[in-house]
Amino acid sequence: MSYAFYLDLERCTGCMACAVACMDQNDLEVGGPGGGTMAWRQVFQIETGSFPEARLRYVSLACMHCEDAPCLAVCPTGAISRQSGTQVVKVDADLCIGCHSCAIACPFGVPRFGKDGTMQKCDLCSVRLEHGLEPACVRVCPTKALRHGDPNTLALDQEKKAAARLVSGA
């Protein structure tokens, strides 16, 4: 079974619990500008409109484990690969030379580089998945805005939600 993330923008409050859980699960240090590793999941604040119609939304973003992952295609050493079964895009730090090709290719700006210069990123908490557990970020989300699962099932759920909004006129 392949896995992907889904974020319900209407439910995300920007609490950062997902980013903190990611850092805790992966023993990541808090890093400043140029200071090494940052959370593999980040929460961005997006402001739209103007007074009195201003809106504030949050986007929790980590590796999307793309079906046609551009990072995988451009890695010159084969350090980035797709895990059989789960289809999770993983990084072998021993093969990474820190060339940043993956960072340039990723449309989401996901790759992070540790103090050793090698790429690091979300692996969908593969160890947790192997034990039948949810990724740490999904488990701690207090509003259930973040989910994981089969990409086709998540897309179907989203289509049903959009259809319900159309029918209700919301």
CSV table of C-alpha atoms in Angstrom, one decimal:
chain,number,residue,atom,x,y,z
A,1,MET,CA,0.0,0.0,0.0
A,2,SER,CA,1.3,3.5,-0.8
A,3,TYR,CA,0.9,6.4,1.6
A,4,ALA,CA,0.4,10.1,1.3
A,5,PHE,CA,-0.5,13.1,3.5
A,6,TYR,CA,-3.7,15.1,3.4
A,7,LEU,CA,-4.2,18.5,5.0
A,8,ASP,CA,-7.7,20.0,5.6
A,9,LEU,CA,-6.9,23.7,5.4
A,10,GLU,CA,-10.2,24.5,7.0
A,11,ARG,CA,-9.3,22.6,10.2
A,12,CYS,CA,-5.6,23.6,10.6
A,13,THR,CA,-5.1,26.2,13.3
A,14,GLY,CA,-1.4,26.6,13.0
A,15,CYS,CA,-0.7,25.2,16.5
A,16,MET,CA,2.7,23.7,15.3
A,17,ALA,CA,2.0,20.4,17.2
A,18,CYS,CA,2.8,18.5,14.0
A,19,ALA,CA,6.2,20.2,13.6
A,20,VAL,CA,7.1,19.6,17.2
A,21,ALA,CA,6.0,15.9,17.0
A,22,CYS,CA,8.2,15.5,13.9
A,23,MET,CA,11.2,17.0,15.6
A,24,ASP,CA,10.6,14.8,18.7
A,25,GLN,CA,10.1,11.6,16.6
A,26,ASN,CA,13.2,12.2,14.6
A,27,ASP,CA,15.4,13.6,17.3
A,28,LEU,CA,15.9,16.9,15.4
A,29,GLU,CA,17.5,19.9,16.9
A,30,VAL,CA,16.1,23.4,16.7
A,31,GLY,CA,18.2,25.1,14.1
A,32,GLY,CA,18.4,28.8,13.2
A,33,PRO,CA,19.2,30.3,9.8
A,34,GLY,CA,22.1,28.3,8.5
A,35,GLY,CA,22.2,26.4,11.8
A,36,GLY,CA,21.5,22.9,10.5
A,37,THR,CA,18.5,20.8,10.7
A,38,MET,CA,15.0,22.3,10.9
A,39,ALA,CA,11.8,20.4,11.3
A,40,TRP,CA,11.0,18.1,8.4
A,41,ARG,CA,7.4,19.4,8.7
A,42,GLN,CA,6.8,23.1,8.7
A,43,VAL,CA,3.7,25.2,9.2
A,44,PHE,CA,3.3,28.3,7.0
A,45,GLN,CA,0.9,31.2,7.7
A,46,ILE,CA,-0.9,32.7,4.7
A,47,GLU,CA,-2.8,36.0,5.0
A,48,THR,CA,-5.3,36.9,2.3
A,49,GLY,CA,-7.8,39.7,1.8
A,50,SER,CA,-7.8,43.0,3.7
A,51,PHE,CA,-9.8,44.5,6.5
A,52,PRO,CA,-12.6,43.7,7.2
A,53,GLU,CA,-12.4,40.6,5.0
A,54,ALA,CA,-9.0,39.5,6.1
A,55,ARG,CA,-8.3,35.7,6.4
A,56,LEU,CA,-5.6,33.8,8.0
A,57,ARG,CA,-4.8,30.2,7.0
A,58,TYR,CA,-2.1,27.7,7.8
A,59,VAL,CA,-0.4,25.1,5.7
A,60,SER,CA,1.4,22.2,7.3
A,61,LEU,CA,3.9,20.9,4.7
A,62,ALA,CA,6.3,18.0,4.6
A,63,CYS,CA,7.6,15.7,1.9
A,64,MET,CA,4.7,14.8,-0.4
A,65,HIS,CA,6.2,11.5,-1.4
A,66,CYS,CA,5.3,12.4,-5.0
A,67,GLU,CA,4.4,9.6,-7.4
A,68,ASP,CA,6.8,11.1,-9.9
A,69,ALA,CA,9.3,12.5,-7.4
A,70,PRO,CA,11.6,15.1,-9.1
A,71,CYS,CA,14.1,14.8,-6.2
A,72,LEU,CA,14.5,11.1,-7.0
A,73,ALA,CA,15.0,11.7,-10.7
A,74,VAL,CA,17.8,14.3,-10.2
A,75,CYS,CA,19.9,12.7,-7.4
A,76,PRO,CA,23.2,11.9,-9.0
A,77,THR,CA,24.2,9.2,-6.5
A,78,GLY,CA,21.0,7.3,-6.0
A,79,ALA,CA,20.8,8.5,-2.4
A,80,ILE,CA,17.1,9.1,-2.9
A,81,SER,CA,14.9,6.0,-3.5
A,82,ARG,CA,11.4,4.8,-3.2
A,83,GLN,CA,10.7,2.2,-0.5
A,84,SER,CA,9.0,-0.9,-2.0
A,85,GLY,CA,5.5,-1.5,-0.6
A,86,THR,CA,4.8,1.9,1.1
A,87,GLN,CA,6.2,3.9,-1.8
A,88,VAL,CA,7.8,6.3,0.7
A,89,VAL,CA,10.6,8.4,-0.8
A,90,LYS,CA,13.6,7.8,1.5
A,91,VAL,CA,17.2,9.2,1.7
A,92,ASP,CA,20.3,7.2,2.3
A,93,ALA,CA,22.6,9.7,4.1
A,94,ASP,CA,25.6,7.5,3.4
A,95,LEU,CA,25.1,8.0,-0.4
A,96,CYS,CA,24.2,11.8,-0.2
A,97,ILE,CA,27.0,14.1,-1.3
A,98,GLY,CA,25.1,17.3,-0.4
A,99,CYS,CA,24.9,18.7,-3.9
A,100,HIS,CA,21.4,20.3,-3.3
A,101,SER,CA,20.1,19.0,-6.7
A,102,CYS,CA,17.1,17.6,-4.8
A,103,ALA,CA,16.4,20.9,-3.2
A,104,ILE,CA,16.4,22.7,-6.5
A,105,ALA,CA,14.1,20.1,-8.1
A,106,CYS,CA,11.6,19.9,-5.3
A,107,PRO,CA,8.6,22.1,-6.0
A,108,PHE,CA,7.7,22.2,-2.3
A,109,GLY,CA,11.1,23.2,-0.9
A,110,VAL,CA,11.1,20.1,1.3
A,111,PRO,CA,14.8,18.9,1.5
A,112,ARG,CA,16.6,20.1,4.6
A,113,PHE,CA,20.4,19.8,5.1
A,114,GLY,CA,21.9,18.8,8.4
A,115,LYS,CA,25.1,20.1,9.9
A,116,ASP,CA,27.0,17.3,8.0
A,117,GLY,CA,25.7,18.8,4.7
A,118,THR,CA,23.6,15.7,3.8
A,119,MET,CA,19.9,15.9,2.9
A,120,GLN,CA,17.3,14.9,5.4
A,121,LYS,CA,13.5,14.8,5.0
A,122,CYS,CA,10.3,13.3,6.2
A,123,ASP,CA,10.1,9.5,5.7
A,124,LEU,CA,6.4,9.4,6.8
A,125,CYS,CA,7.6,7.9,10.1
A,126,SER,CA,8.3,4.6,8.3
A,127,VAL,CA,9.2,2.9,11.6
A,128,ARG,CA,5.8,3.8,13.0
A,129,LEU,CA,4.0,2.6,9.8
A,130,GLU,CA,5.8,-0.7,10.0
A,131,HIS,CA,4.3,-1.2,13.5
A,132,GLY,CA,0.8,-0.2,12.4
A,133,LEU,CA,1.0,3.3,13.9
A,134,GLU,CA,0.2,6.7,12.4
A,135,PRO,CA,3.0,9.2,11.6
A,136,ALA,CA,3.8,11.3,14.7
A,137,CYS,CA,2.5,14.5,13.1
A,138,VAL,CA,-0.9,12.9,12.2
A,139,ARG,CA,-1.2,11.4,15.7
A,140,VAL,CA,-0.8,14.7,17.5
A,141,CYS,CA,-2.9,16.9,15.3
A,142,PRO,CA,-5.6,18.2,17.8
A,143,THR,CA,-8.1,19.2,15.1
A,144,LYS,CA,-7.5,16.1,12.9
A,145,ALA,CA,-6.6,18.4,10.0
A,146,LEU,CA,-3.7,16.2,9.1
A,147,ARG,CA,-4.3,12.6,7.8
A,148,HIS,CA,-2.4,9.9,6.0
A,149,GLY,CA,-3.4,7.0,4.0
A,150,ASP,CA,-3.8,5.6,0.5
A,151,PRO,CA,-3.6,8.6,-2.0
A,152,ASN,CA,-6.6,7.3,-3.9
A,153,THR,CA,-8.8,7.0,-0.8
A,154,LEU,CA,-7.7,10.5,0.4
A,155,ALA,CA,-8.6,12.0,-3.0
A,156,LEU,CA,-12.0,10.2,-3.0
A,157,ASP,CA,-12.7,11.6,0.5
A,158,GLN,CA,-11.8,15.1,-0.6
A,159,GLU,CA,-14.1,14.7,-3.7
A,160,LYS,CA,-17.0,13.7,-1.4
A,161,LYS,CA,-16.4,16.6,0.9
A,162,ALA,CA,-16.3,19.1,-2.1
A,163,ALA,CA,-19.5,17.5,-3.5
A,164,ALA,CA,-21.3,17.9,-0.1
A,165,ARG,CA,-20.3,21.6,0.0
A,166,LEU,CA,-21.7,22.1,-3.5
A,167,VAL,CA,-25.0,20.4,-2.5
A,168,SER,CA,-25.3,22.3,0.7
A,169,GLY,CA,-24.5,25.6,-0.9
A,170,ALA,CA,-21.7,26.4,1.5
